mmCIF file of C-alpha atoms in Angstrom:
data_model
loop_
_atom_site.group_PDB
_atom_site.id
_atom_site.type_symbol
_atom_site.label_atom_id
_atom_site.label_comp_id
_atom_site.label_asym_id
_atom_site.label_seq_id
_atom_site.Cartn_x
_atom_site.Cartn_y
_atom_site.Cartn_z
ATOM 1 C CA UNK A 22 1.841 -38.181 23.957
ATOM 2 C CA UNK A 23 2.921 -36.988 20.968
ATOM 3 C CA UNK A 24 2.209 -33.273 19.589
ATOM 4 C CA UNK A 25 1.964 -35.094 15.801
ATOM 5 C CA UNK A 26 -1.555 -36.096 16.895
ATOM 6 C CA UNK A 27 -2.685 -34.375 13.846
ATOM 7 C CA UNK A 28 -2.514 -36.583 10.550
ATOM 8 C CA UNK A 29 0.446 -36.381 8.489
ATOM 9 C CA UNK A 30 -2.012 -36.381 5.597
ATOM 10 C CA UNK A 31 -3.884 -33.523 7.106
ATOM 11 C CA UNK A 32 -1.082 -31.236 7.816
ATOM 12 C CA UNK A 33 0.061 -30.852 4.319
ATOM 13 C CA UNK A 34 -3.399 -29.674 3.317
ATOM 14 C CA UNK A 35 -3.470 -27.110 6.131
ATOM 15 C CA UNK A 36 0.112 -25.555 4.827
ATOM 16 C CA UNK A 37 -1.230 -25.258 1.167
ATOM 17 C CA UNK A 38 -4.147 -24.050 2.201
ATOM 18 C CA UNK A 39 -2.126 -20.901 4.014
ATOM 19 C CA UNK A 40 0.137 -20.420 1.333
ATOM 20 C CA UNK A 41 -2.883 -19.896 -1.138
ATOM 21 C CA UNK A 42 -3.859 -17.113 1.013
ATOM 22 C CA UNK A 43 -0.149 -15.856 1.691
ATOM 23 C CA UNK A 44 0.162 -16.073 -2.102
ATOM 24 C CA UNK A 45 -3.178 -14.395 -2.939
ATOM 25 C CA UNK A 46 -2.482 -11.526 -0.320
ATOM 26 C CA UNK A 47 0.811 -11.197 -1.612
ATOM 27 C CA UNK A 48 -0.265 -10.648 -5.383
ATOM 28 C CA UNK A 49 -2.476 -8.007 -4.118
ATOM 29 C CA UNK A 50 -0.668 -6.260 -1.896
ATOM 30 C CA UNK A 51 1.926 -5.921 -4.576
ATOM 31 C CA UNK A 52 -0.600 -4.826 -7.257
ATOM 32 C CA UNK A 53 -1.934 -2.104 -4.657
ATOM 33 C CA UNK A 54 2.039 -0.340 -4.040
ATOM 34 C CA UNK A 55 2.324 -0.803 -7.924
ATOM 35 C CA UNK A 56 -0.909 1.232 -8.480
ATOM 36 C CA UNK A 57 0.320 3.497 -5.609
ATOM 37 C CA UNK A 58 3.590 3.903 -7.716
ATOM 38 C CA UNK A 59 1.837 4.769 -11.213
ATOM 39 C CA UNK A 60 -1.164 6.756 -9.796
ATOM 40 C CA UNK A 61 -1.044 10.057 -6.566
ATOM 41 C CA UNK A 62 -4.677 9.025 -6.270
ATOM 42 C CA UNK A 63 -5.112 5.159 -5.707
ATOM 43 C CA UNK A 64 -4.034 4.812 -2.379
ATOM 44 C CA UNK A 65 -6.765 6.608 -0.496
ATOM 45 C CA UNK A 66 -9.527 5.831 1.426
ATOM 46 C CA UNK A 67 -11.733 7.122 -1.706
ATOM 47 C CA UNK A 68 -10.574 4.687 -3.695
ATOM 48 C CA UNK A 69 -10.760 1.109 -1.728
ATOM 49 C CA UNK A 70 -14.494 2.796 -0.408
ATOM 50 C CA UNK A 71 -15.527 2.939 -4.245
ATOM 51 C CA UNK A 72 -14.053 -0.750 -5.185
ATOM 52 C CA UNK A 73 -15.995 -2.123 -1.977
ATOM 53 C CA UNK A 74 -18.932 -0.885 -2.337
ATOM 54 C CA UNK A 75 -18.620 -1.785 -6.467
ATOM 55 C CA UNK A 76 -17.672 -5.332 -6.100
ATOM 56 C CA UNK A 77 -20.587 -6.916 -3.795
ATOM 57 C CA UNK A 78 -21.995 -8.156 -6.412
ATOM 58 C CA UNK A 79 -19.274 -9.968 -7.800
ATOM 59 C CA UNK A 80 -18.560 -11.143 -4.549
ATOM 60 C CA UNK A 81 -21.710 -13.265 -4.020
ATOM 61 C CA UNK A 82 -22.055 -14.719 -7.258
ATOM 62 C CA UNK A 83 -18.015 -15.947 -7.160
ATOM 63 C CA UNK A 84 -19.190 -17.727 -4.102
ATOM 64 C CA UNK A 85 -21.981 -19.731 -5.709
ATOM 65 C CA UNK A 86 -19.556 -19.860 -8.839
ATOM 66 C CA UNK A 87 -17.334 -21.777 -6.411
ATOM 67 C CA UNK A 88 -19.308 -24.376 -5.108
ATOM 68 C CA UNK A 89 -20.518 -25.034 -8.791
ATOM 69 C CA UNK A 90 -16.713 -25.749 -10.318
ATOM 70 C CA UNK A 91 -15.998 -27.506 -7.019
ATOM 71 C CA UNK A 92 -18.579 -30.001 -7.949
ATOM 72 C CA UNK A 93 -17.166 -29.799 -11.518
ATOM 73 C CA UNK A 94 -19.800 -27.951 -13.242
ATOM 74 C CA UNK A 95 -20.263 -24.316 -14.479
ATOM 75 C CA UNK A 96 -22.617 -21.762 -15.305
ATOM 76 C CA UNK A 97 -22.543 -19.087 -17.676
ATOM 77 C CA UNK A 98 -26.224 -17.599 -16.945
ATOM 78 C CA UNK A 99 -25.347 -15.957 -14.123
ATOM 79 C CA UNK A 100 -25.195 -12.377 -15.628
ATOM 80 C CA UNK A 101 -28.158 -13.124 -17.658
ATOM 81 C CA UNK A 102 -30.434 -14.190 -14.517
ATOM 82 C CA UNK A 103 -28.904 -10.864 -12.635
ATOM 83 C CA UNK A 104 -30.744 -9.152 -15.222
ATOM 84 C CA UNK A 105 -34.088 -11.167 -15.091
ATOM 85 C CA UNK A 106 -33.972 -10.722 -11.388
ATOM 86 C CA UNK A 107 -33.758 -6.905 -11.577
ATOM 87 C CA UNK A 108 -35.875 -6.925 -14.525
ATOM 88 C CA UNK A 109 -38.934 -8.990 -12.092
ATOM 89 C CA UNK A 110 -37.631 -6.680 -9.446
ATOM 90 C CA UNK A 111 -38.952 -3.521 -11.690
ATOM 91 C CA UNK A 112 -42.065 -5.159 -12.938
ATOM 92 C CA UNK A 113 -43.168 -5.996 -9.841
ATOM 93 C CA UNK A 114 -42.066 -2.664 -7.932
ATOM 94 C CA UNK A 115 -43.391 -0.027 -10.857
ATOM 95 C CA UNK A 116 -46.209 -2.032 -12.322
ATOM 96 C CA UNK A 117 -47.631 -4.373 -9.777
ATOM 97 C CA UNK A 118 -47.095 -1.684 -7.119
ATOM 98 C CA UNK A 119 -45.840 -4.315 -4.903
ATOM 99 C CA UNK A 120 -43.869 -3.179 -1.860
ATOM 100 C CA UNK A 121 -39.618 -2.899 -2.252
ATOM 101 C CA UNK A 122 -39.142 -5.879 0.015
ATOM 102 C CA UNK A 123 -41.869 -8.078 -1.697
ATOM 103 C CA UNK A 124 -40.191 -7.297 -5.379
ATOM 104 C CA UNK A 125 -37.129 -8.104 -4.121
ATOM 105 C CA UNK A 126 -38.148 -11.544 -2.725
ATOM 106 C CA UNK A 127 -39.636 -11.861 -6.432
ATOM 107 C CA UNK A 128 -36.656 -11.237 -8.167
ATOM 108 C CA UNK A 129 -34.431 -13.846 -5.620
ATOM 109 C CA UNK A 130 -37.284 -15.990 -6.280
ATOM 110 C CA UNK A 131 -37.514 -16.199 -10.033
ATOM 111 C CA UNK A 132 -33.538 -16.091 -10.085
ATOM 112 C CA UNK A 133 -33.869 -19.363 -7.457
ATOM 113 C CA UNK A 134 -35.953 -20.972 -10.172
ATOM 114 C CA UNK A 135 -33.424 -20.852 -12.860
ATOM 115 C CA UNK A 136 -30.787 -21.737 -11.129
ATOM 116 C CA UNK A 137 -33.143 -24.756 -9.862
ATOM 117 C CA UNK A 138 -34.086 -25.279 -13.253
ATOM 118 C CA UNK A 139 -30.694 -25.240 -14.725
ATOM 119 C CA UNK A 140 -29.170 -28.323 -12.186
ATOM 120 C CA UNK A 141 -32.505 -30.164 -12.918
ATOM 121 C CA UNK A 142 -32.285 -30.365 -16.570
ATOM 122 C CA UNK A 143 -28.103 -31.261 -15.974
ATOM 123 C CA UNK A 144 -29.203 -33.916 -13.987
ATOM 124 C CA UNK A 145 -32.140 -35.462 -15.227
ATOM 125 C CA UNK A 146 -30.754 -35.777 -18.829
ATOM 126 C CA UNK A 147 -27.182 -35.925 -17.775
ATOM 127 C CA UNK A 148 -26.308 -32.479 -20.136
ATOM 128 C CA UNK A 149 -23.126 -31.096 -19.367
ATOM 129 C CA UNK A 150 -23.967 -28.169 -17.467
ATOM 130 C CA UNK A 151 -22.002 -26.200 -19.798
ATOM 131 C CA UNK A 152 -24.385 -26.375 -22.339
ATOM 132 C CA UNK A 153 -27.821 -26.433 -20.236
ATOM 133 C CA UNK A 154 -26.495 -22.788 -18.185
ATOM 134 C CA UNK A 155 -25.715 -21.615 -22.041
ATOM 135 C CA UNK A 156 -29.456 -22.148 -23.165
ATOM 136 C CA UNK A 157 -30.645 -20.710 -19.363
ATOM 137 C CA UNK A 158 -28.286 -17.614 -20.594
ATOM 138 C CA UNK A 159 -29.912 -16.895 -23.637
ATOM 139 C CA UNK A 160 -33.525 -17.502 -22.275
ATOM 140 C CA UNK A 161 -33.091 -14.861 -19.259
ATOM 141 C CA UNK A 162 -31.551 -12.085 -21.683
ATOM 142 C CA UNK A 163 -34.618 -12.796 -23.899
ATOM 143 C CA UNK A 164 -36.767 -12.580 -20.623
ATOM 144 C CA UNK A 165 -35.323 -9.791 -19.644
ATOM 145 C CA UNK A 166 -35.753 -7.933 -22.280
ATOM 146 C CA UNK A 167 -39.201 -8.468 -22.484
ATOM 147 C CA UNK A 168 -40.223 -7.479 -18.819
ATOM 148 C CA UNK A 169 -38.494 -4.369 -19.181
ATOM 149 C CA UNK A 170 -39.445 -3.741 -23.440
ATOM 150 C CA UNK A 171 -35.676 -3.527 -23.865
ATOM 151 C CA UNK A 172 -35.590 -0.172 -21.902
ATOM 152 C CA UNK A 173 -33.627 0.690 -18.438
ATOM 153 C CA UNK A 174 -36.273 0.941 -15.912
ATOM 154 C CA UNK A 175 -35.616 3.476 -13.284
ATOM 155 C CA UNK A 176 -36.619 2.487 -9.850
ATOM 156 C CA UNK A 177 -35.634 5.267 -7.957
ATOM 157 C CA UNK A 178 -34.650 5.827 -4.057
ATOM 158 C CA UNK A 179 -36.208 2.643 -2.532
ATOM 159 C CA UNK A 180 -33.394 0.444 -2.713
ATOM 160 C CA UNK A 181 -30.719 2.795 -2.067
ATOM 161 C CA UNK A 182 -30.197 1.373 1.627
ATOM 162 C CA UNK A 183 -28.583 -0.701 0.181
ATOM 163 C CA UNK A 184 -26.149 1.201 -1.823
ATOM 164 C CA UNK A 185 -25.677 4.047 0.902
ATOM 165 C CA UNK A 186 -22.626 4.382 3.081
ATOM 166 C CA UNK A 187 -22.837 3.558 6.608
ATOM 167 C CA UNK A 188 -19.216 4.065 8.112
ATOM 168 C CA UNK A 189 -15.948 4.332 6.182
ATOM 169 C CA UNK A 190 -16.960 4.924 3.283
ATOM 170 C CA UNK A 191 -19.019 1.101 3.167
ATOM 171 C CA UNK A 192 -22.641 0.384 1.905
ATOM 172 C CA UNK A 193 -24.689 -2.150 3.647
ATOM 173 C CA UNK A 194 -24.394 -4.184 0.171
ATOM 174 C CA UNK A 195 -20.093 -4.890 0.774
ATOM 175 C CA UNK A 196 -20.941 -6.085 4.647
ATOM 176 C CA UNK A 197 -23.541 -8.753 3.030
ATOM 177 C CA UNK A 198 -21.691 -9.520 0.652
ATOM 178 C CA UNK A 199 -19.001 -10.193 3.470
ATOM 179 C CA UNK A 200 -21.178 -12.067 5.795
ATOM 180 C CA UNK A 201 -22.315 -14.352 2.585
ATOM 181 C CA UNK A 202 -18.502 -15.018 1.989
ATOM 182 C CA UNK A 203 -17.782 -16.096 5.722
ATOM 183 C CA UNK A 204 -21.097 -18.386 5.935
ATOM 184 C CA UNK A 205 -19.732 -20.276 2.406
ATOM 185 C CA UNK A 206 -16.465 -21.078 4.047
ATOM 186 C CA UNK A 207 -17.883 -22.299 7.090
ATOM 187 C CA UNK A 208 -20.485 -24.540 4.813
ATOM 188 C CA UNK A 209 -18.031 -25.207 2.422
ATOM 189 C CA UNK A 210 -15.367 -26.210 5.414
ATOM 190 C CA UNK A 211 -17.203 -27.103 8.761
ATOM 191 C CA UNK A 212 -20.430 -29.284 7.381
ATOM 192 C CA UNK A 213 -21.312 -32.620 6.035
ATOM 193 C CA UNK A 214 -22.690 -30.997 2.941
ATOM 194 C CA UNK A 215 -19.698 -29.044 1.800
ATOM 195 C CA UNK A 216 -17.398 -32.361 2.612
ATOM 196 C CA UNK A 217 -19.758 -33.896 0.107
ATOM 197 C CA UNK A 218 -19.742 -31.681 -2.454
ATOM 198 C CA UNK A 219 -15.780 -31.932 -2.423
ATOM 199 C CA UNK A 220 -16.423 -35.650 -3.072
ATOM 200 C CA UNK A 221 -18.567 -35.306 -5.497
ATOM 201 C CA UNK A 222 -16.202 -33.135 -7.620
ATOM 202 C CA UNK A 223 -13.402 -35.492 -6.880
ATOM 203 C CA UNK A 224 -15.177 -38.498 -7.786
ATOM 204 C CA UNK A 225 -18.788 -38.570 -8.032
ATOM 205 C CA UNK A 226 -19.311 -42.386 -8.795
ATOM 206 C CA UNK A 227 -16.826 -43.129 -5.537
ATOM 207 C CA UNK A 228 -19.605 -40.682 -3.641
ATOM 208 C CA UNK A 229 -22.435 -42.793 -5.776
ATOM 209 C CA UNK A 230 -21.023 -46.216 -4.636
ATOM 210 C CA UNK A 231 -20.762 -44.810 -0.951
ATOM 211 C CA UNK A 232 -24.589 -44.448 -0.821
ATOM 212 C CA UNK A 233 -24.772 -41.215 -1.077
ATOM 213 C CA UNK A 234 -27.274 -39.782 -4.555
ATOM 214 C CA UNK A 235 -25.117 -36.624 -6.095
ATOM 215 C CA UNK A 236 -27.826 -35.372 -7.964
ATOM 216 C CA UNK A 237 -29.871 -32.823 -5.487
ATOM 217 C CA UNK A 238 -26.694 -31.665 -4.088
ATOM 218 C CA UNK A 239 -26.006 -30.519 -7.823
ATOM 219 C CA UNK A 240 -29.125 -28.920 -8.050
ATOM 220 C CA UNK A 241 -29.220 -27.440 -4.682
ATOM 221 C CA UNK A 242 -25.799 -26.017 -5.542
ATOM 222 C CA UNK A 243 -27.135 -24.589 -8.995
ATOM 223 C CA UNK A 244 -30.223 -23.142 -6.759
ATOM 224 C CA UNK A 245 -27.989 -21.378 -4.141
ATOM 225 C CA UNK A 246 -26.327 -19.702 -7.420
ATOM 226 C CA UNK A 247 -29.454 -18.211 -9.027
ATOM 227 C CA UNK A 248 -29.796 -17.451 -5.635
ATOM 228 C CA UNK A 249 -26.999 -15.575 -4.860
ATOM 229 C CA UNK A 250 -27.097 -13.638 -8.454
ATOM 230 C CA UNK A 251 -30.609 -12.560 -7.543
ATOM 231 C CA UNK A 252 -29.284 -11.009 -4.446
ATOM 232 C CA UNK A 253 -25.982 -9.462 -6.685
ATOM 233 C CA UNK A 254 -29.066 -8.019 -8.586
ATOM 234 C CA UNK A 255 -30.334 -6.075 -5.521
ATOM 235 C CA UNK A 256 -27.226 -4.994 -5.141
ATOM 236 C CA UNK A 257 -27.069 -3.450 -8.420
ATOM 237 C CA UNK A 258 -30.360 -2.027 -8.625
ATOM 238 C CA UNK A 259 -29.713 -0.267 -5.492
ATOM 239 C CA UNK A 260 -26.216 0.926 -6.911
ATOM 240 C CA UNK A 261 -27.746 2.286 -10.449
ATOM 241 C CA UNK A 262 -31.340 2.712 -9.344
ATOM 242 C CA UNK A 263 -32.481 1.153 -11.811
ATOM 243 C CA UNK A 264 -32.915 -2.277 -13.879
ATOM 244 C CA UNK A 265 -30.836 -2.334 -17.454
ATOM 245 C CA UNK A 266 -31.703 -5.291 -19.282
ATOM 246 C CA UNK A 267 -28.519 -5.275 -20.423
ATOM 247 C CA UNK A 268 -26.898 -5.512 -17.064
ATOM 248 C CA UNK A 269 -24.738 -8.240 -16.214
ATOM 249 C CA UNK A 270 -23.041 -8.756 -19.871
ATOM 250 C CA UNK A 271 -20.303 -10.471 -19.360
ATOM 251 C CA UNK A 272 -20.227 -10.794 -15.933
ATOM 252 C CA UNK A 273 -20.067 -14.425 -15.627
ATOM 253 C CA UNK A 274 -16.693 -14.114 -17.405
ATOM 254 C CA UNK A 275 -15.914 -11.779 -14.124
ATOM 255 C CA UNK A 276 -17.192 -14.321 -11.483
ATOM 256 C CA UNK A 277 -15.094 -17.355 -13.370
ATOM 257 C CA UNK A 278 -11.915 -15.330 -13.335
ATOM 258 C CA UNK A 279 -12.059 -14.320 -9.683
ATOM 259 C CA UNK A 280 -12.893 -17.782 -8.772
ATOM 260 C CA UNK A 281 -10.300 -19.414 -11.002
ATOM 261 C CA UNK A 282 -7.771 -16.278 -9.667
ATOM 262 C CA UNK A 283 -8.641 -17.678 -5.935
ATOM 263 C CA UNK A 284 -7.621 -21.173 -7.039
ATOM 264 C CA UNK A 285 -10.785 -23.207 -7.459
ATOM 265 C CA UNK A 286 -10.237 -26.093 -9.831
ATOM 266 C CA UNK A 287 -12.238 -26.029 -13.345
ATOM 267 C CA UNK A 288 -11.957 -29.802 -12.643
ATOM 268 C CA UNK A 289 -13.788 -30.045 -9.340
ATOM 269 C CA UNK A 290 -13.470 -31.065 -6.160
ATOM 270 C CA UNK A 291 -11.055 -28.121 -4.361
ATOM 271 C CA UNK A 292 -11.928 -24.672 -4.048
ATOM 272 C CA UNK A 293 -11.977 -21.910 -0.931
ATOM 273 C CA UNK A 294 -14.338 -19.443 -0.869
ATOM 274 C CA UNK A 295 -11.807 -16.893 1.045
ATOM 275 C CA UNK A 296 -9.156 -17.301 -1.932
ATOM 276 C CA UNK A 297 -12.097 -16.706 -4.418
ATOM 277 C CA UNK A 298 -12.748 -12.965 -2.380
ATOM 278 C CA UNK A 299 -9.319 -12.620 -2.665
ATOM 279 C CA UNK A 300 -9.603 -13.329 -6.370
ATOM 280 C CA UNK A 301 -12.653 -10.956 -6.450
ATOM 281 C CA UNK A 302 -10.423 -8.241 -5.060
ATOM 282 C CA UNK A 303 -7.521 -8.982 -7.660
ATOM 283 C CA UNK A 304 -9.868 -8.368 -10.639
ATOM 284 C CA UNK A 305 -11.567 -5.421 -8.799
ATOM 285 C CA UNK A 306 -7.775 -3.661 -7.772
ATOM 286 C CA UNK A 307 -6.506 -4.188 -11.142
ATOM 287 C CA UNK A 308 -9.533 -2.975 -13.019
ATOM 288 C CA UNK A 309 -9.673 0.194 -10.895
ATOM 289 C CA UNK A 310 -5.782 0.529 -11.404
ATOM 290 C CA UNK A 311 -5.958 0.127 -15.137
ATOM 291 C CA UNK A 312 -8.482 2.730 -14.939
ATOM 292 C CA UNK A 313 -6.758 5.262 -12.826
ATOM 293 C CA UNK A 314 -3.593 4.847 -15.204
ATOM 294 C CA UNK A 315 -5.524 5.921 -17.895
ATOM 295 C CA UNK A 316 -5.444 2.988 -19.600
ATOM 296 C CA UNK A 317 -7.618 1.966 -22.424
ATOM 297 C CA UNK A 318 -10.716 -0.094 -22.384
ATOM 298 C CA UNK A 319 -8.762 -2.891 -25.226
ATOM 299 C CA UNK A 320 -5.195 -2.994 -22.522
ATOM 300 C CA UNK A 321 -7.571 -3.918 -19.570
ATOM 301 C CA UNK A 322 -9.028 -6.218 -21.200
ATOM 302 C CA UNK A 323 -5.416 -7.817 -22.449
ATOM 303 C CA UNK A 324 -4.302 -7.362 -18.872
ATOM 304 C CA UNK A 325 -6.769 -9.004 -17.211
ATOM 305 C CA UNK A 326 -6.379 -12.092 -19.444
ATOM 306 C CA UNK A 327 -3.527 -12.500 -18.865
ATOM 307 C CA UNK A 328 -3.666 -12.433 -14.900
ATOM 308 C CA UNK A 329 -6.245 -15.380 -15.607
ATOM 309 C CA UNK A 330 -4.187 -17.473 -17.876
ATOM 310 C CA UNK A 331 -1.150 -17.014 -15.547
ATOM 311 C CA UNK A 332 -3.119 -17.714 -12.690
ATOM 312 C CA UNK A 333 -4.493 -21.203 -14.406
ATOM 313 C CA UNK A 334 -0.609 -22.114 -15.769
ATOM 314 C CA UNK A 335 0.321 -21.465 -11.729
ATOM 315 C CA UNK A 336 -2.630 -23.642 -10.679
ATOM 316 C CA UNK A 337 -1.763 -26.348 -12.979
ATOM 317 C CA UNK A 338 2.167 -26.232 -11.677
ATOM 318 C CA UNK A 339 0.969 -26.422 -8.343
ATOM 319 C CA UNK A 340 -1.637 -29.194 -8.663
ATOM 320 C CA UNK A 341 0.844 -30.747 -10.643
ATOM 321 C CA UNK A 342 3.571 -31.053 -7.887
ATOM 322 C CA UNK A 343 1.193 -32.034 -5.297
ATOM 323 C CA UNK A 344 0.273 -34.964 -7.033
ATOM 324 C CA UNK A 345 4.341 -35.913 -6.880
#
């Protein structure tokens, strides 16, 4: 018997898929002994404590962000429905009286709905989901807003389990957020749904023809992300105590880059939701870099560009070889 029992077909896929990681590791292992270079402070435990327990957030939503591109969609609400979340979180906690737990089930739920109610209207009218998440992120700001009058609302101590350290350093918030990465892969790589949801982004009438219907897969995927940004919005209500209407600006912007970083394709149908942490840690090392270097608010931003656009000119090469 042969030890090539393995398909030649399959092998390849399993030696990109480690050098992704090899390369991802690699660019930020080398950004960290940079930073250690430039700054006497960076390389402490101080420091990677304070980017963990920063970055859960960012963490879960870049996991719902990747199943989304890998079925070749996007959403651009998600920062806006982490701030209706919080925002029904602090109604429902300060006004309604309900209980911490019960508010926060409120907030996941309304943030569920959206996302729900962003794949519907994608599918049903066949919108690019571009534009339909683009409406969704101007009608949860403006929701927002109103819940909370346009004011921060301070919550207080009952969510700070969340955002207090346990060991190391680590909040409660960075080892869910870690747990939510490691069941994604495992859906993502080890079930019949994520092998679908590949298909789908590869070729959704090929995955039509087979029998299978695309369209609640879509929405289920556009679900689990309002999903998952309600839960980023615990996260950050436990971090600031409090729910700013204005929290969230720009952070889909954030989740796209660390999934792009990780190597998810903007045209669907590959993605890995360990290389999207690792892109999630990129962003989070170089912004807390930048910042130790003292650099300026208009260089970080330059920087960071330009890690994304090098990282999509790298992922083009690459795709572009494979297909050779």
């Amino acid at each position: 018997m042969s030890n090539t029992s393995l398909p030649v077909s399959a092998r390849p896929a399993t030696w990109r898929g480690l050098s992704s990681y090899l390369g991802l590791l690699g660019a930020l292992l080398a950004m960290v002994v940079l930073f250690s270079f430039l700054s006497d402070h960076f390389l402490s435990l101080n420091t990677f404590s304070t980017i963990a327990n920063q970055i859960p957030d960012l963490m879960v939503m870049s996991v719902g962000m990747t199943f989304v591109l890998i079925i070749a969609g996007i959403d651009l609400s998600v920062g806006s429905v982490l701030a209706l979340s919080a925002a029904v979180v602090s109604v429902t906690y300060l006004n309604l009286h309900w209980s911490p737990w019960l508010a926060a089930i409120a907030g996941i739920v309304v943030a569920t709905a959206i996302g729900s109610l962003t794949g519907l209207i994608a599918v049903i009218w066949r919108i690019p989901t571009f534009i339909v998440s683009l409406g969704m992120l101007e009608i949860a700001r403006g929701s927002a807003y109103q819940l909370t009058d346009s004011r921060t609302a301070y919550i207080g101590s009952s969510f700070d389990f969340l955002a207090d350290p346990i060991a190391f350093g680590i909040s409660p918030s960075f080892v869910i957020a870690v747990l939510v990465i490691l069941v994604g892969h495992l859906v993502l790589t080890r079930t019949i749904f994520g092998r679908h949801l590949i298909g789908i982004g590869t070729n959704e009438e090929a995955v039509r023809l087979s029998g299978i219907n695309p369209a609640p897969y879509k929405v289920v995927v556009f679900a689990l992300m309002g999903a998952l940004a309600g839960l980023a919005s615990l996260f950050q209500v436990a971090r600031l105590e409090a729910a700013d209407p204005n929290g969230g600006v720009g952070m889909e912007l954030q989740v796209i880059a660390a999934v792009v970083i990780g190597g998810t394709s903007l045209m669907g149908g590959r993605g890995s939701v360990i290389c999207t942490f690792l892109g999630a840690l990129i962003i989070s090392v170089l912004a807390a870099g930048l910042a130790q270097i003292g650099a300026s608010e208009p260089t970080k931003r330059v920087i960071t560009g330009l890690v994304i656009v090098v990282a999509v000119v790298l992922d083009t090469y690459r795709s572009q070889r494979q297909k050779t």
